């Protein structure tokens, strides 16, 4: 059972929006030519510096017209801020246009200031997420919508089986597993107070355990781990490119009251779980991450590094040549064994 390897973009190029979309399209086309299995885009409302795409399904429909094979996914749609019936309709149309290549990553959202514009508080997001997720499933499974005589058009028989749930918690993983959804793990996540040096896999392996324990017998696990990986031909160049973006991330982290491990580039790399360097550096680093031995899918992104468009393309080339083949071959058992 070989792993599926994807490319993830948050559309953060420091150019006008139209150019962001053009460059991201080119990057996904390049990833497809290089043999990547999937491409994922993040949704962010309002905050240009966090992500440049409020309408991921519109963008993916466009990308689908310029690609042939690569699966296209949302990582994630912030479901509480959306009208669930409209998401169900838009996703059904997009999946038809993409020839069945759409994957739906969903989450509750993590930017408190975005919610009030949609008439919600940050504290309501969990409850509203659950309600909207139920509406999506009903729509895609052909059930009546909201106790009316209306049914989803166009109908779809497959989208309910292509849901992925993003979570930081074991409880969220249990719910995803019980429902038979895929599990999405983040490129980094906050450490518990007083445990700033805890490795990422120490946090995420218990989440995987909870998901697998809750998964019904006979349901194939789907576990995607996103990871920051920036590869260059020269390790010194890779570190030089990485420094400004990681420094900016560290400053933002500090301003929100989080504790930093230190102030050097290596401290920042560890803080944000980044894999940076030449191909051998990045491969060695990734091979220390025990989570990657257990997942079915990996998606590589360059955030919080801020490389140029050409450096992103080169990083994809180096990943495809030197790293993806090695990771594909670290196949897991069909049962994705519990904690290593």
PDB file of C-alpha atoms in Angstrom, residues 29-36 69 313-318 320-321 324 328:
ATOM      1  CA  UNK A  29       0.178  21.964 -13.268  1.00  0.00           C
ATOM      2  CA  UNK A  30       3.896  21.491 -12.565  1.00  0.00           C
ATOM      3  CA  UNK A  31       3.123  19.131  -9.690  1.00  0.00           C
ATOM      4  CA  UNK A  32       0.893  17.065 -11.952  1.00  0.00           C
ATOM      5  CA  UNK A  33       3.634  16.773 -14.602  1.00  0.00           C
ATOM      6  CA  UNK A  34       6.054  15.636 -11.893  1.00  0.00           C
ATOM      7  CA  UNK A  35       3.754  12.821 -10.769  1.00  0.00           C
ATOM      8  CA  UNK A  36       2.194  14.278  -7.630  1.00  0.00           C
ATOM      9  CA  UNK A  69      -5.218  13.617 -13.656  1.00  0.00           C
ATOM     10  CA  UNK A 313       8.820  24.926  -8.843  1.00  0.00           C
ATOM     11  CA  UNK A 314      12.384  23.748  -8.181  1.00  0.00           C
ATOM     12  CA  UNK A 315      11.424  22.450  -4.744  1.00  0.00           C
ATOM     13  CA  UNK A 316       8.651  20.386  -6.334  1.00  0.00           C
ATOM     14  CA  UNK A 317      11.136  18.970  -8.838  1.00  0.00           C
ATOM     15  CA  UNK A 318      13.564  17.954  -6.100  1.00  0.00           C
ATOM     16  CA  UNK A 320       9.535  14.404  -6.914  1.00  0.00           C
ATOM     17  CA  UNK A 321      13.000  13.132  -7.832  1.00  0.00           C
ATOM     18  CA  UNK A 324       8.616  11.244  -2.974  1.00  0.00           C
ATOM     19  CA  UNK A 328       5.959   6.197  -1.197  1.00  0.00           C
TER      20      UNK A 328
END
